[in-house]
XYZ file of C-alpha atoms in Angstrom:
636
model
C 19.430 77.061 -32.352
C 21.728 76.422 -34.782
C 19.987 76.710 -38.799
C 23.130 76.847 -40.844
C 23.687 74.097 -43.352
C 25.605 71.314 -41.917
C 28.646 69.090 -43.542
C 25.906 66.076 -43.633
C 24.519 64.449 -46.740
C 21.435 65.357 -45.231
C 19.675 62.268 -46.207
C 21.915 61.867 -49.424
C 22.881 57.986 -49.911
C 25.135 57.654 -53.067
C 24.656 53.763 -52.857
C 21.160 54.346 -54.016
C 21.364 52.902 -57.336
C 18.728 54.721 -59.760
C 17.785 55.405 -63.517
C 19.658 58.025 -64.687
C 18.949 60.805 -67.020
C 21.892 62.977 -68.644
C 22.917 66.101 -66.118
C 21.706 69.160 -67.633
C 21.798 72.867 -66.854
C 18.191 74.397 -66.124
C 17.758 73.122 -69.945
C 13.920 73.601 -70.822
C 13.911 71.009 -73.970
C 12.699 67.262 -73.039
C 14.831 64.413 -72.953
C 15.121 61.181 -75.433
C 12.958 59.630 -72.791
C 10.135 61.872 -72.966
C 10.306 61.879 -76.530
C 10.108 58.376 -76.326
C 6.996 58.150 -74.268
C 5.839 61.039 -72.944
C 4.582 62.731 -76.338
C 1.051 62.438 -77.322
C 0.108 60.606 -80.308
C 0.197 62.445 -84.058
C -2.578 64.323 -84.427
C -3.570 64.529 -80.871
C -3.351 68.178 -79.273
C -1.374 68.000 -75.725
C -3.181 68.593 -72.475
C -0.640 70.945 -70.192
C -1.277 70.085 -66.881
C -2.080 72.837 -63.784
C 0.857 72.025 -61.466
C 4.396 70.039 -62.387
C 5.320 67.743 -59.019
C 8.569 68.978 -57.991
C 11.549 66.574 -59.393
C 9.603 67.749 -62.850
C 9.910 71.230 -62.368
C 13.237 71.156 -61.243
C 14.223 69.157 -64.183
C 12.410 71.567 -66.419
C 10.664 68.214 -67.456
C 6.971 68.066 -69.054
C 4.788 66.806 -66.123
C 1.181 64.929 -66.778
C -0.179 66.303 -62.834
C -0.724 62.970 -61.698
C 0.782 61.751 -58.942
C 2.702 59.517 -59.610
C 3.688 61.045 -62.845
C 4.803 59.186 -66.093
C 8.433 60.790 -65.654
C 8.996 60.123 -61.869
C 7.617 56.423 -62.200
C 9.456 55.618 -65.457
C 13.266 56.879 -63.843
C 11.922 56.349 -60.264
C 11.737 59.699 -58.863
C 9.807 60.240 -55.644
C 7.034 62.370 -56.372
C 5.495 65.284 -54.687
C 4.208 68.398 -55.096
C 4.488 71.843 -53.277
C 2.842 75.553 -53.430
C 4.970 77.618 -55.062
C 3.389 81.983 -55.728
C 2.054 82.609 -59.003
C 4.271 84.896 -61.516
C 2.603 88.164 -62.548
C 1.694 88.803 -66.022
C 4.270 90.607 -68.289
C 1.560 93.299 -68.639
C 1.242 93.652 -64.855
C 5.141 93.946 -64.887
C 5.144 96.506 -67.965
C 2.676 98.813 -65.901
C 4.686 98.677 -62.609
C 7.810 99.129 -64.688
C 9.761 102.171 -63.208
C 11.430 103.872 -66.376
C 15.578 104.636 -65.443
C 14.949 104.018 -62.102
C 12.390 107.157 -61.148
C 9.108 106.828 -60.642
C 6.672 106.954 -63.492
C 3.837 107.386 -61.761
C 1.622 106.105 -58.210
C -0.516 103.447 -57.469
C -2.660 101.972 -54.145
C -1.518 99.812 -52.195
C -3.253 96.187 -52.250
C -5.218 96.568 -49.649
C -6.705 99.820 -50.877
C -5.519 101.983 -47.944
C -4.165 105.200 -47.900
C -0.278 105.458 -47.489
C 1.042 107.946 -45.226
C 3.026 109.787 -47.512
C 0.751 111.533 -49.412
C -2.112 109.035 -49.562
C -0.288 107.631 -52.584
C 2.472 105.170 -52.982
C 5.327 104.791 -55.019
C 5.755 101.512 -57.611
C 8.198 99.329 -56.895
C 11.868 100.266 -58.290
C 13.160 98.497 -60.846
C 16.100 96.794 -60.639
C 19.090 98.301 -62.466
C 21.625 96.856 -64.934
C 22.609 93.270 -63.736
C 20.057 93.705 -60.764
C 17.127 93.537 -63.764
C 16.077 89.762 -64.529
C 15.594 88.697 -67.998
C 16.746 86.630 -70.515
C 20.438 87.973 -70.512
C 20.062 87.446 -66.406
C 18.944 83.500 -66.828
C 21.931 82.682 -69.174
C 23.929 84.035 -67.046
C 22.490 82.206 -64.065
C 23.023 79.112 -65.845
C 26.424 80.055 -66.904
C 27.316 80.649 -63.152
C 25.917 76.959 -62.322
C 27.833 75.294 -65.395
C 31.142 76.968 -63.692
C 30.440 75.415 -60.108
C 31.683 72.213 -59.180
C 30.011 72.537 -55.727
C 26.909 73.123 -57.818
C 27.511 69.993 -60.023
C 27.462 68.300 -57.092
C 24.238 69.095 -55.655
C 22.873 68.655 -59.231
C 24.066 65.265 -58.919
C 22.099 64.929 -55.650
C 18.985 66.354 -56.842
C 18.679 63.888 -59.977
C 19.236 61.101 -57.768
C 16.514 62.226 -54.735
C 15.323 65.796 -55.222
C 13.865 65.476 -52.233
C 16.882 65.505 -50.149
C 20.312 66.452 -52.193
C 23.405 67.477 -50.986
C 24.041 71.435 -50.236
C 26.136 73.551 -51.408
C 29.955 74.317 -49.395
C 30.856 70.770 -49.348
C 32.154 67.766 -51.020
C 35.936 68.285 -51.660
C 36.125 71.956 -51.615
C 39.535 71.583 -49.936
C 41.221 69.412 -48.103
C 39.597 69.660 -45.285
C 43.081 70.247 -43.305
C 41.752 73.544 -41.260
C 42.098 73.613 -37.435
C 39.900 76.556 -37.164
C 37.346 76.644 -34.304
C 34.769 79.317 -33.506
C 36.794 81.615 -30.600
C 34.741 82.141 -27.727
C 33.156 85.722 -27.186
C 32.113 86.881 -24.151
C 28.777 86.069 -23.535
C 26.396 89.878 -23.162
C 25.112 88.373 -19.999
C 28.511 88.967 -18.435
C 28.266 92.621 -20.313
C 24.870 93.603 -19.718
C 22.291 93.093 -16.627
C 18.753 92.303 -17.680
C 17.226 95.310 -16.548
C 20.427 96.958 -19.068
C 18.717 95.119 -21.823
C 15.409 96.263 -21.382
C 16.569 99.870 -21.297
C 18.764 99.697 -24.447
C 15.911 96.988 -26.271
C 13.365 100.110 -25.321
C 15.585 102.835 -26.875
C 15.799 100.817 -29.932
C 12.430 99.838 -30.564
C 11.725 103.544 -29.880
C 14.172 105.260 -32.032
C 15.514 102.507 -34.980
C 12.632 99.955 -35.118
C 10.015 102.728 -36.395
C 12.527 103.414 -39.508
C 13.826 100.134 -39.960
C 11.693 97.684 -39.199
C 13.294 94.729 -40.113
C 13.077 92.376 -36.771
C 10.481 90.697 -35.508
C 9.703 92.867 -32.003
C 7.568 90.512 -30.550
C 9.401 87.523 -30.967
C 12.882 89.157 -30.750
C 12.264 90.720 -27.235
C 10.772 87.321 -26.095
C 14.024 85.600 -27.129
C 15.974 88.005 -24.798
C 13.900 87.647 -22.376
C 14.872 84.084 -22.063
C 18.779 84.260 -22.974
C 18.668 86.126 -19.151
C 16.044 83.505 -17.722
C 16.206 80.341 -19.821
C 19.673 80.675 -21.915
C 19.124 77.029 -23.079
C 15.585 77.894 -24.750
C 17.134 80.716 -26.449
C 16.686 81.076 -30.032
C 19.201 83.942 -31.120
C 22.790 84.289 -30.579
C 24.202 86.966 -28.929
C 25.556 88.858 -31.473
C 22.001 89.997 -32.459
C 21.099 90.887 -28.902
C 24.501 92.862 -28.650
C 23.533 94.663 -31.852
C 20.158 96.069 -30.925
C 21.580 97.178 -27.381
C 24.345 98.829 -29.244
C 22.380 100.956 -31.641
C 19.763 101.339 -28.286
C 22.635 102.717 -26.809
C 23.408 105.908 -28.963
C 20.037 107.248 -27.751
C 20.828 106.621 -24.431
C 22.553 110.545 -23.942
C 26.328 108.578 -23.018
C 25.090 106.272 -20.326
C 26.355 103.997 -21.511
C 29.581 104.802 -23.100
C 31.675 102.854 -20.691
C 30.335 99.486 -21.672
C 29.669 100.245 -25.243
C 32.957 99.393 -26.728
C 32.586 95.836 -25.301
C 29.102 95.334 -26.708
C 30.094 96.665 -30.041
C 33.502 94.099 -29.868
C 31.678 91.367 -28.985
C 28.970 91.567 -31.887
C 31.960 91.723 -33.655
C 33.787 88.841 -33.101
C 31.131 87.008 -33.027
C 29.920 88.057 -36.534
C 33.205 87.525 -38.089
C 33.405 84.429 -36.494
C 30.532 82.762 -37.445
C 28.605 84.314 -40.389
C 32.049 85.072 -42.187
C 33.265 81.907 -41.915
C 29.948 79.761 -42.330
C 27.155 79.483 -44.179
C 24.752 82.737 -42.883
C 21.624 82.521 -41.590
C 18.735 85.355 -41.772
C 19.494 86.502 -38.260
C 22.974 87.258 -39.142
C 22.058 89.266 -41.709
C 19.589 90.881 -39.601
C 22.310 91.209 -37.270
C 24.946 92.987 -39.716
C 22.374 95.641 -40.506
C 22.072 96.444 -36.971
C 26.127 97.112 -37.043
C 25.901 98.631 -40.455
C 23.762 100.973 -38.739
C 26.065 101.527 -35.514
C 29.102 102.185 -38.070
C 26.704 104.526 -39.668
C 26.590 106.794 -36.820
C 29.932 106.077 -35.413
C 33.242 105.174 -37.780
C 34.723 105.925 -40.874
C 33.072 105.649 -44.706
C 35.132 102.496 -45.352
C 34.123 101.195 -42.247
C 30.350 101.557 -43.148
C 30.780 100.427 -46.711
C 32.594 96.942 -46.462
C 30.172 96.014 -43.563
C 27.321 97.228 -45.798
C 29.116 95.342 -48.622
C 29.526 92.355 -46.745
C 25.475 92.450 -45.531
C 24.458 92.144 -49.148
C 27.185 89.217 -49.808
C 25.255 87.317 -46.924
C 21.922 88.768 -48.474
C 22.610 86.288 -51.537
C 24.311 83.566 -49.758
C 20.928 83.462 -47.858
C 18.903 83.876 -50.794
C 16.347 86.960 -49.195
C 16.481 88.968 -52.111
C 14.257 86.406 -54.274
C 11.026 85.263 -53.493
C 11.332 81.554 -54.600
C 14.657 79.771 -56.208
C 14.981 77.034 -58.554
C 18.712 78.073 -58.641
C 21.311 75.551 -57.795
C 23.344 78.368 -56.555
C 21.296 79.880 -54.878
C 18.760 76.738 -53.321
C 15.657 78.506 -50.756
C 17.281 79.353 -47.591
C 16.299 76.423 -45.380
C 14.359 79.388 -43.013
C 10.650 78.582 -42.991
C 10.080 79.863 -39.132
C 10.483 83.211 -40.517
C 7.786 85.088 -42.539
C 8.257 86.705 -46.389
C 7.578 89.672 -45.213
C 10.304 89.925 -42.667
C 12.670 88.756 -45.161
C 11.490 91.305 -47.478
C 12.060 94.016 -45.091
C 15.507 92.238 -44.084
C 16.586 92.561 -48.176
C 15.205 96.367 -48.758
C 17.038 97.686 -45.560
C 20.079 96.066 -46.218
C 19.955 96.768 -50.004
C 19.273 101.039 -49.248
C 21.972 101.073 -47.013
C 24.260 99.706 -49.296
C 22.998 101.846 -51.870
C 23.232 104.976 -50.468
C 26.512 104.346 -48.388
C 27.858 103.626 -51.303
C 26.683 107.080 -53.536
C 27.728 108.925 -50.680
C 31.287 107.629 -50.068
C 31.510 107.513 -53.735
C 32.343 103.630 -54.443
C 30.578 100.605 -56.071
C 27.286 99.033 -54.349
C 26.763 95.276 -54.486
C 24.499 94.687 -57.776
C 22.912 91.221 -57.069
C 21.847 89.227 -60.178
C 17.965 88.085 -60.409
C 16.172 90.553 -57.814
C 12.379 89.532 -57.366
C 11.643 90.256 -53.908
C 8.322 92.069 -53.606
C 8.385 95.718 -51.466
C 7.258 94.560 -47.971
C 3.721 95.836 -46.834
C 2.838 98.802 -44.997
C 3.039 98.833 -41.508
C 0.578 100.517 -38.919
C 0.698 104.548 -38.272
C 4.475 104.183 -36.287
C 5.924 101.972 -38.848
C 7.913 104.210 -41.553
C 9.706 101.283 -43.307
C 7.776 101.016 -46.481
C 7.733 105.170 -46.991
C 11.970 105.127 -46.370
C 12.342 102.033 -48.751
C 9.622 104.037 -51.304
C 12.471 107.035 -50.924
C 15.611 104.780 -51.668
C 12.993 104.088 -54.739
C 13.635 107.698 -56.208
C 16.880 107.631 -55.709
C 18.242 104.595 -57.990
C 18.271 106.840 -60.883
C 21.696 108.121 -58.964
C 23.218 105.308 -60.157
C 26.553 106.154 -62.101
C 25.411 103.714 -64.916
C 22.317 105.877 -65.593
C 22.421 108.326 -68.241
C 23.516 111.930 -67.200
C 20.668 114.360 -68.751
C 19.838 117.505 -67.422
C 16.197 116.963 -68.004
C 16.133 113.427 -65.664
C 17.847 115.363 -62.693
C 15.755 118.292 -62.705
C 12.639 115.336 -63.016
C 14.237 113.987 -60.030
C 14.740 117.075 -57.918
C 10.515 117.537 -58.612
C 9.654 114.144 -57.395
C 11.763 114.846 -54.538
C 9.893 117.600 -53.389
C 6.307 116.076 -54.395
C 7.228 113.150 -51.887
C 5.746 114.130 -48.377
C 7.100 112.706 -45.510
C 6.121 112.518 -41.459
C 9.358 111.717 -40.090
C 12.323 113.804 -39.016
C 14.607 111.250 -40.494
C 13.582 110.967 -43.701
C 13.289 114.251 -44.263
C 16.965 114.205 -43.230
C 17.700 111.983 -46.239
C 15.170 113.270 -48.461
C 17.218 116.383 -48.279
C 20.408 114.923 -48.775
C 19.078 112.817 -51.701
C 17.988 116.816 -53.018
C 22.201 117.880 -52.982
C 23.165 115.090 -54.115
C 20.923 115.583 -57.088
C 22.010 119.282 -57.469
C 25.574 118.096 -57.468
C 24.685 115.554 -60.194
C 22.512 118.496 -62.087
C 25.295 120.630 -61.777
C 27.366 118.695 -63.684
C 25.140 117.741 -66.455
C 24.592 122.062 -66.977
C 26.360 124.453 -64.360
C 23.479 126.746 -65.103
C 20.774 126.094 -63.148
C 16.904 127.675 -63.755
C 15.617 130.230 -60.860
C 12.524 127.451 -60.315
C 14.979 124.553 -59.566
C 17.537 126.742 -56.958
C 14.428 127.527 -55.540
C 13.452 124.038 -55.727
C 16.699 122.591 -53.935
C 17.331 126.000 -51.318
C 13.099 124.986 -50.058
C 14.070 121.445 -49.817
C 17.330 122.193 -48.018
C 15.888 124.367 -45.229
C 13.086 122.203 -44.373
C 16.486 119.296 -43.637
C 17.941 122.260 -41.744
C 14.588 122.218 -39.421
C 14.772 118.425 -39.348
C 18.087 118.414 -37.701
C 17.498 121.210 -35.794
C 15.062 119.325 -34.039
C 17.133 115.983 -34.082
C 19.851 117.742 -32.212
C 17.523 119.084 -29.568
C 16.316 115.430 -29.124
C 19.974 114.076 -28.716
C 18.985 112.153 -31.495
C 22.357 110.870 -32.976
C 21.388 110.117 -36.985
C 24.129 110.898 -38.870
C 22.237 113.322 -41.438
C 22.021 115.820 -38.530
C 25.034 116.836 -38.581
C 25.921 116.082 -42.637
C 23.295 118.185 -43.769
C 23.565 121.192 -42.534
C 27.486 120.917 -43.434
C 26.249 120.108 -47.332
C 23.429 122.647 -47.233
C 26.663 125.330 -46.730
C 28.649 123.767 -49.524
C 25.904 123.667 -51.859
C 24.644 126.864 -51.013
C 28.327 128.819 -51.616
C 28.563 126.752 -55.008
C 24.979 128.015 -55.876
C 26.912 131.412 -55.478
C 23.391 133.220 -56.327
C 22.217 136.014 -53.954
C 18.705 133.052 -52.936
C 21.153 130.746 -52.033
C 24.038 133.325 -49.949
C 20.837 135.019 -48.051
C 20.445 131.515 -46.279
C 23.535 130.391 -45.481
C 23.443 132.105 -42.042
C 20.739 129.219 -41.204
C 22.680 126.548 -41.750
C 25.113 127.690 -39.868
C 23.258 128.085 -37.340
C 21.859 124.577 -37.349
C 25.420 123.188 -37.560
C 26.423 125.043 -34.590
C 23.192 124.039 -32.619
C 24.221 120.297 -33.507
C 28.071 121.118 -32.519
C 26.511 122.528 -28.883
C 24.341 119.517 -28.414
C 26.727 116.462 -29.095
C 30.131 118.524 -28.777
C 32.177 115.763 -30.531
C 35.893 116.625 -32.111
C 34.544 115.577 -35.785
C 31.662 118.579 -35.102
C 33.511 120.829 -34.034
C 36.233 120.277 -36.939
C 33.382 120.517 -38.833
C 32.259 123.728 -38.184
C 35.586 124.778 -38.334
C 35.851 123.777 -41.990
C 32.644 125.401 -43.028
C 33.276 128.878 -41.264
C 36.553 128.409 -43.473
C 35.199 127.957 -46.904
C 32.293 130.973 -45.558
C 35.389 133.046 -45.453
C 37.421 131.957 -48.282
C 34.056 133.280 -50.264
C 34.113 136.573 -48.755
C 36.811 137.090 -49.836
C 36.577 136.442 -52.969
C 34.165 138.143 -53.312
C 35.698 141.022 -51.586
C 38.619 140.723 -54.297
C 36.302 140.901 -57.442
C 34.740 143.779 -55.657
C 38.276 144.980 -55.886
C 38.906 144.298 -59.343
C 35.380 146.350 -59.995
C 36.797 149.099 -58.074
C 39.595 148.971 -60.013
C 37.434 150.306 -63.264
C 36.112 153.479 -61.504
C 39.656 154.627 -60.597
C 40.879 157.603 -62.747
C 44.298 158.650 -63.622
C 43.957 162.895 -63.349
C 41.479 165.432 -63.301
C 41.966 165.838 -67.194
C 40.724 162.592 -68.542
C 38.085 162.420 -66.214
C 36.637 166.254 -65.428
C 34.721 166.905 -62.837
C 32.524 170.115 -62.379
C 35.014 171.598 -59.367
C 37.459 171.325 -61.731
C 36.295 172.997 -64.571
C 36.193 176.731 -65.045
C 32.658 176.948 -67.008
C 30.798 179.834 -69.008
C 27.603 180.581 -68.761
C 25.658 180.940 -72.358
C 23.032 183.246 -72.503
C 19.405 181.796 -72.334
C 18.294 180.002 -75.134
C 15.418 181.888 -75.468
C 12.581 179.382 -74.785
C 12.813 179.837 -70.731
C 15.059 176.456 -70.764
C 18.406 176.148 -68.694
C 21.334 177.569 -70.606
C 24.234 175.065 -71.412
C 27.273 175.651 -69.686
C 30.477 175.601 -71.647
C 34.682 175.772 -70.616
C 36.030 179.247 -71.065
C 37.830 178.939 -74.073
C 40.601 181.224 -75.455
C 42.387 181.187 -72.005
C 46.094 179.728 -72.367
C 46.155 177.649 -69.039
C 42.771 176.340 -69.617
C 42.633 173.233 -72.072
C 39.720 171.433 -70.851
C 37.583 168.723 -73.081
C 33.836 170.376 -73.662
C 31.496 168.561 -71.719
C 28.223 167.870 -73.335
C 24.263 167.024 -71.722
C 25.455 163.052 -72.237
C 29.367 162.948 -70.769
C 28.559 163.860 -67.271
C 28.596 160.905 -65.040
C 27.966 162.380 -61.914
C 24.527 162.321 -61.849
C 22.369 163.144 -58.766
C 20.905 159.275 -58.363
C 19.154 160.025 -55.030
C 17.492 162.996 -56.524
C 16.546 160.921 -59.691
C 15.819 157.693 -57.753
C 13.118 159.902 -55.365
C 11.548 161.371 -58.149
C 8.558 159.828 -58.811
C 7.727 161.823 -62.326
C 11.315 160.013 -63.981
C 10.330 158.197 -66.622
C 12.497 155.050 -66.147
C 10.489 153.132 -68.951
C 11.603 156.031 -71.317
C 15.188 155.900 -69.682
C 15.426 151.951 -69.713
C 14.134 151.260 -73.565
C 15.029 154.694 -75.482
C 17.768 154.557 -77.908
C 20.970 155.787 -76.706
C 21.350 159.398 -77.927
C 25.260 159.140 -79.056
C 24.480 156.101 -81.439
C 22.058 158.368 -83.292
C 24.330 161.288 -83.496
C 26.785 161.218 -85.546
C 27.494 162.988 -88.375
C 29.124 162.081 -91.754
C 33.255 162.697 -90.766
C 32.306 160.787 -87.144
C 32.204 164.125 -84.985
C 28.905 164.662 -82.575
């Protein structure tokens, strides 16, 4: 089935000849006309009506709820009417509000249920910068529309039937002189037997679909049921079929690495084929997640970040991320077969992986203007969706537009570890959110309080178990092996004896996850963390040296030591006491410097560390005796 916007007028007919009113721009004053006659007399108070039909409200036009209305029967309109949700109250708004990004605080969900993380849930995450809507974000908008001749053009349409106007990506755009055709990819029946499918659908909806559940299951696996039974009642391409058997595949322990590479080429080519180079449809979307996700575990950052890029491009050409559109720009995706709440999910999955691909490679996410999709609903007891999107949640204060206060990161790193989680995964990703919020702490103040190290080494060890358990699964996520590799970094940057005493366990976990998978990028990067454990030894070894260096004297003289001194006993002082013991003085070879009670450094430590009658609170907080002892002229 084929739901892209076509070429066709799609019921357009420019020879219809109607009344018309001046082309404006989402412009909320009334027209001549209305002043004309639809005002109420002087003195008469207006009645507002319920519900404006819908060639009204897109006109931003004062409706009188009849039907037919005074404005559609005076320029001829056809009237008619449709649902569209309720907007929430600017106080609702103002309490769900998430201040910078963070949460402020935890509500219930709807339904009054418990969530699983905690029995709490997290609000909603504000949008950031040009992600928030407002006044600023509607000018815009508008300013966007004024630019666009294709948008002028369905403008056009819409005041002549707003029923049925033209869509956008026609009407003169070019000259229409391209030969291009869609090439034809090999179809995955020729890939893939049926009973193939059903083992790779099974390893997905086991592994992926519990994390990010963004695809119908039901429906889905009855659609490739039929591609193998009934191909022409088929209702998905094949590029979303190869996708879910190619991400089913990584947890399939390399049975399936010979055919993998033509699965993963033929999504592909089909993808660039037909969503790049035509209007998108949800399913292709859907469908570039699933090879975000695949890149994710398999290819280079840049790889994963213009295909993440790209899937939030298609995200607004569809039009998931808002929950109704007047837009011209941005007109409601013509996909009514498919439920909010799987578009929802759709949006927030592609939307955190962009996100967090992004902070971690270090480059710019896609900011998408006018965000007011709702966070999709909890799912049943497997179904972690919701508590990973209510994660990505905490984590938009990482955003490098966001202030940089030492206060908000060490906020963030306590929120962190307040947010419980049940799943292996996102505890994998709860931890890495914790570095990177230590690396974004520790450059706000390189001094960091004994609470939050101990904060971020407790949050980093439980990751460390996470993977450990990951890799003894053959569970391929790719935070099994970049964790423990980060949890060394950090650690040896912490430089603090907590942090050092635990380095030794995530090594180990890195080398358990090198044994298990065995691939050249582990082992290179075990290799590089064994390196910079090394480098640190010795450097530390070397300012051990330098230390060293300070206890090193140059003869006997300048630093005496008792074999070397020929000493005289004094007679007894009288009171039973031990008698000082001074050099023998007078003697010609002998020009030794009198030692006194507080020069002698060699002191008996294990005698005085064993003896449990030294007063060390006496020793630790007495005055020094040589600061009170000295006389007029500076002698002792």
């Amino acid at each position: 089935m084929d739901a892209r916007p076509g070429a066709s007028l799609m019921g357009f007919d420019p020879t219809t000849q109607r009344t018309m009113e001046p082309l404006q721009y989402s412009s909320a004053g009334p027209s001549h006309a209305e002043s004309a006659s639809g005002s109420p007399p002087q003195g008469q108070k207006r009645q507002r009506a319920k519900q404006a039909c819908e060639p009204c409200r897109l006109r931003k036009r004062r409706c009188d709820g009849n039907h037919p209305c005074n404005m559609c029967t005076q320029f001829e309109y056809k009237c008619y009417f449709e649902k569209h949700p309720r907007k929430r109250s600017k106080i609702v708004e103002q309490n769900e509000a998430i201040h910078d990004g963070v949460v402020a605080g935890r509500i219930s969900p709807p339904d009054g249920s418990a969530s699983k993380s905690g029995g709490t849930v997290f609000a909603k995450p504000e949008p950031t910068g040009e992600d928030r809507p407002g006044m600023e974000d509607a000018t815009k908008l508008r300013s966007m529309e004024a630019n666009s001749g294709i948008a002028f053009t369905r403008l056009l349409g819409l005041r002549l039937d707003p029923s049925s106007g033209p869509k956008l990506f026609t009407f003169g755009w070019n000259l229409g002189s391209s030969t291009y055709t869609v090439p034809n990819s090999p179809p995955i029946t020729d890939i893939l037997a049926q009973d193939q499918m059903h083992h790779l659908a099974k390893l997905y909806w086991t592994n992926v679909h519990p994390l990010y559940g963004f695809i119908d299951r039901t429906w889905m696996q009855e659609q490739m049921n039929l591609r193998w039974a009934r191909p022409d009642a088929c209702k998905v391409p094949d590029h979303i079929i190869a996708g879910i058997t190619a991400v089913g595949a990584m947890f399939a322990n390399g049975a399936f690495d010979a055919m993998l590479p033509r699965i993963v080429d033929a999504q592909k080519e089909a993808l660039e084929s037909t969503s790049a180079m035509q209007p998108p449809t949800l399913l292709d979307v859907q469908s570039w997640i699933l090879r975000v996700i695949h890149l994710r575990m398999t290819d280079h950052p840049h790889a994963v970040w213009i295909a993440s890029s790209t899937t939030m491009h298609l995200v607004e050409s569809v039009g998931i991320h808002q929950e109704s559109s007047s837009s011209t720009l941005h007109p409601p995706a013509n996909e009514h077969m498919y439920a909010p709440e799987l578009r929802r999910r759709t949006f927030w999955v592609a939307r955190m992986l962009n996100t967090w691909v992004s902070f971690e490679y270090g480059r710019t996410r896609v900011a998408l203007r006018g965000i007011t999709s709702e966070l999709p609903a909890f799912g049943d007891d497997d179904d972690f969706t919701r508590e990973y999107i209510d994660l990505y949640s905490l984590s938009c204060c990482l955003d490098p537009e966001r202030t940089n206060q030492v206060g908000q990161w060490e906020d963030f790193l306590k929120q962190l570890e307040a947010y419980d989680v049940k799943n292996d995964v996102i505890q994998l990703s709860k931890a890495n959110l914790t570095l990177c919020g230590y690396r974004r702490l520790r450059l706000a103040n390189p001094i960091l309080s004994s609470e939050t190290i101990t904060r971020i080494i407790n949050v980093s060890l439980k990751g460390l178990e996470a993977a450990r358990k990951m890799a003894a699964k053959a569970r391929p996520w790719w935070h099994v092996a970049n964790v423990p590799f980060q949890v060394i970094c950090i650690f040896l940057a912490m430089d603090v004896r907590e942090s050092l005493a635990n380095i030794h366990v995530a090594m180990r976990a890195l080398e358990e996850v090198v044994h298990h998978f065995n691939t050249v990028a582990l082992k290179e990067a075990l290799k590089t963390a064994r390196f910079l454990v090394r480098l640190s030894k010795k450097r530390k070894e070397e300012d051990s040296g330098v230390l060293s260096q300070s206890l090193i004297k140059d003869n006997a003289a300048e630093d005496p030591q008792p074999e070397n001194l020929k000493m005289a006993q004094l007679p007894s002082n009288g009171v039973g006491g031990p008698s000082n013991t001074v050099p023998a003085m007078g003697s010609g070879t002998n020009n030794e410097t009198p030692m006194t009670n507080s020069s002698g450094e060699d002191w008996n430590m294990d005698q005085i560390l064993n003896n449990s009658d030294f007063d060390w609170n006496y020793f630790l907080t007495a005055d020094m005796p040589a600061f009170n002892s000295f006389a007029p002229d500076g002698t002792m």
